[in-house]
PDB file of C-alpha atoms in Angstrom:
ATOM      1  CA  UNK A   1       2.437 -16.698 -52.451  1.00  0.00           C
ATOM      2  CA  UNK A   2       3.218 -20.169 -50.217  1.00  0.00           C
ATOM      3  CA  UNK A   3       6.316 -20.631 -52.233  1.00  0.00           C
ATOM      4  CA  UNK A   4       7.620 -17.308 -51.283  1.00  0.00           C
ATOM      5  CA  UNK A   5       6.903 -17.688 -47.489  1.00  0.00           C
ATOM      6  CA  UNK A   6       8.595 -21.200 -47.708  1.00  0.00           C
ATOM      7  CA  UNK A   7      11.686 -20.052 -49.040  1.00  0.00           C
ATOM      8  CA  UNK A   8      11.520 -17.178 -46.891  1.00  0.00           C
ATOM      9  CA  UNK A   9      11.621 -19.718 -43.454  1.00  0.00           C
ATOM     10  CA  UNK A  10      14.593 -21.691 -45.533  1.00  0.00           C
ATOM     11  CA  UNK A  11      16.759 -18.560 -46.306  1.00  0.00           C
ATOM     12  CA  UNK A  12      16.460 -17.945 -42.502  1.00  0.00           C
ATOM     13  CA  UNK A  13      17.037 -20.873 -40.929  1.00  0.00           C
ATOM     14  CA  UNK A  14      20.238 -21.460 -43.246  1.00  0.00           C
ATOM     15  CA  UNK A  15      23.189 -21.168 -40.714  1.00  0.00           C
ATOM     16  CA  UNK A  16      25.813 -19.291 -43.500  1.00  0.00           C
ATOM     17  CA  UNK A  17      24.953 -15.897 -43.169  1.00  0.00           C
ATOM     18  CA  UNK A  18      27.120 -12.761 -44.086  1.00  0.00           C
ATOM     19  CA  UNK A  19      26.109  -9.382 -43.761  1.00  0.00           C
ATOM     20  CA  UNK A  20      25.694  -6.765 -46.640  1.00  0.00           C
ATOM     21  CA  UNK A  21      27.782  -3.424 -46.006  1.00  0.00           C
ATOM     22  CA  UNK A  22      24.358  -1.273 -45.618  1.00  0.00           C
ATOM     23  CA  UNK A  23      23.166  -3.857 -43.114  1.00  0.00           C
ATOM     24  CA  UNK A  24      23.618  -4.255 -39.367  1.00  0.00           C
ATOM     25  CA  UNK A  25      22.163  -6.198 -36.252  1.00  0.00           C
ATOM     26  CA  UNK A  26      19.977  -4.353 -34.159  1.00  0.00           C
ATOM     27  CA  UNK A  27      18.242  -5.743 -30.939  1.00  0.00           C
ATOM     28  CA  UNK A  28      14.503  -4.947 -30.594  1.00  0.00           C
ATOM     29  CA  UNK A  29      13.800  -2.857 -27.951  1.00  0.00           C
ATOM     30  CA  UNK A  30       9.872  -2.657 -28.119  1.00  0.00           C
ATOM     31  CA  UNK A  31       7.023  -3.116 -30.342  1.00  0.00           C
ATOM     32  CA  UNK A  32       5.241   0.405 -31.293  1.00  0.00           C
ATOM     33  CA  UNK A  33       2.309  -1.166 -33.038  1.00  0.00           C
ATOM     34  CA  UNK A  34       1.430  -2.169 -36.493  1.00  0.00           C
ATOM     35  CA  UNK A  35       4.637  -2.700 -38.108  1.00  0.00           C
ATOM     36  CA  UNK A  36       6.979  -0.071 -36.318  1.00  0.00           C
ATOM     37  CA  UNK A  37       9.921  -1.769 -33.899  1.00  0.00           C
ATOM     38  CA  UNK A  38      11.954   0.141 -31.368  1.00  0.00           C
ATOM     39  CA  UNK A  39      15.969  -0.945 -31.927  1.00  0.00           C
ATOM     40  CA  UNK A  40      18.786  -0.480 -30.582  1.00  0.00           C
ATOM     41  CA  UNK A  41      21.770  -0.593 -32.457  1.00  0.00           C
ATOM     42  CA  UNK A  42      25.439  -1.253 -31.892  1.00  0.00           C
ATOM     43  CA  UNK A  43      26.293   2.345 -30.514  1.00  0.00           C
ATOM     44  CA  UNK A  44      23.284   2.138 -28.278  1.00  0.00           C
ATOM     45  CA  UNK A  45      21.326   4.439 -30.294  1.00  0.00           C
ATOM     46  CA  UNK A  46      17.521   4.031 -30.329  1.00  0.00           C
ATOM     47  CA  UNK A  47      15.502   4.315 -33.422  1.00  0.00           C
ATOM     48  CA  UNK A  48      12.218   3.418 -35.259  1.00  0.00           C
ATOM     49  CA  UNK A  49      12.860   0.995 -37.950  1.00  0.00           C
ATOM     50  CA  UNK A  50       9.537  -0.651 -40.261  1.00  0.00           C
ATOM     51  CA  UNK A  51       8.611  -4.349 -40.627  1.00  0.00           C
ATOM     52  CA  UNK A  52       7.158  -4.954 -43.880  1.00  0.00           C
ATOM     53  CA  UNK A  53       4.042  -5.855 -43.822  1.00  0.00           C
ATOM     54  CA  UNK A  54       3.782  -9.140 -46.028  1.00  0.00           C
ATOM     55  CA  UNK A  55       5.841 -10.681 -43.032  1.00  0.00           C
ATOM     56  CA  UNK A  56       3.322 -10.708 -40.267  1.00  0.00           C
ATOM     57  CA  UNK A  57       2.456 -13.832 -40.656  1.00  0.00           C
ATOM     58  CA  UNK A  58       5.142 -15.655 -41.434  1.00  0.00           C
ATOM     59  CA  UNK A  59       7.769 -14.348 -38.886  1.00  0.00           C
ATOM     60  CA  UNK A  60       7.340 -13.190 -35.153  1.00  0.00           C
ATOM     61  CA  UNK A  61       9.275 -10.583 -33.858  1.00  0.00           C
ATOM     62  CA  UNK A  62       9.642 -10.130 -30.140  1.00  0.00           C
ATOM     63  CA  UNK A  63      11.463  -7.900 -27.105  1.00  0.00           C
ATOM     64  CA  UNK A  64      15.112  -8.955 -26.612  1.00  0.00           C
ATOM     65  CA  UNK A  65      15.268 -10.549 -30.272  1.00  0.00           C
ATOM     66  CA  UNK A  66      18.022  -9.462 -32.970  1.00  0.00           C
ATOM     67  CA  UNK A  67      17.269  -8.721 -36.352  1.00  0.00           C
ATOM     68  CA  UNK A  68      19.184  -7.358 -39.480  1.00  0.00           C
ATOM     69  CA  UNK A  69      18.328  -4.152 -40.401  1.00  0.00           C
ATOM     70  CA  UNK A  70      18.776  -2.402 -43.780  1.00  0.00           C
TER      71      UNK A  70
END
């Protein structure tokens, strides 16, 4: 389980990064509790998107931050 975690941080903070075409960048726009985010997408639209649960602990997500969304 650590080796998955480690190579999880890596694969993030690996500067090359290219986008799938079913994924997007979303800013967060609140935290709803447990593992539910508030984003807001490119067009402005809000929406609920999940955060797995096996990521808790090894990344932080908070207001204002961007993440990729599937």
């Amino acid at each position: 389980m650590n080796r998955g975690r480690r190579n999880l941080k890596q694969a993030a903070s690996e500067q090359d990064f290219t986008l799938e075409e079913c994924q997007s960048i979303a800013k967060v726009v609140s935290l709803r509790g447990s593992n539910q985010i508030e984003i807001m997408d490119a067009r402005g639209e809000n929406s609920l998107a999940l955060f797995p649960a096996k990521f808790h602990e090894s990344m932080w997500i908070r207001r204002g931050s961007f993440a990729v969304i599937d």
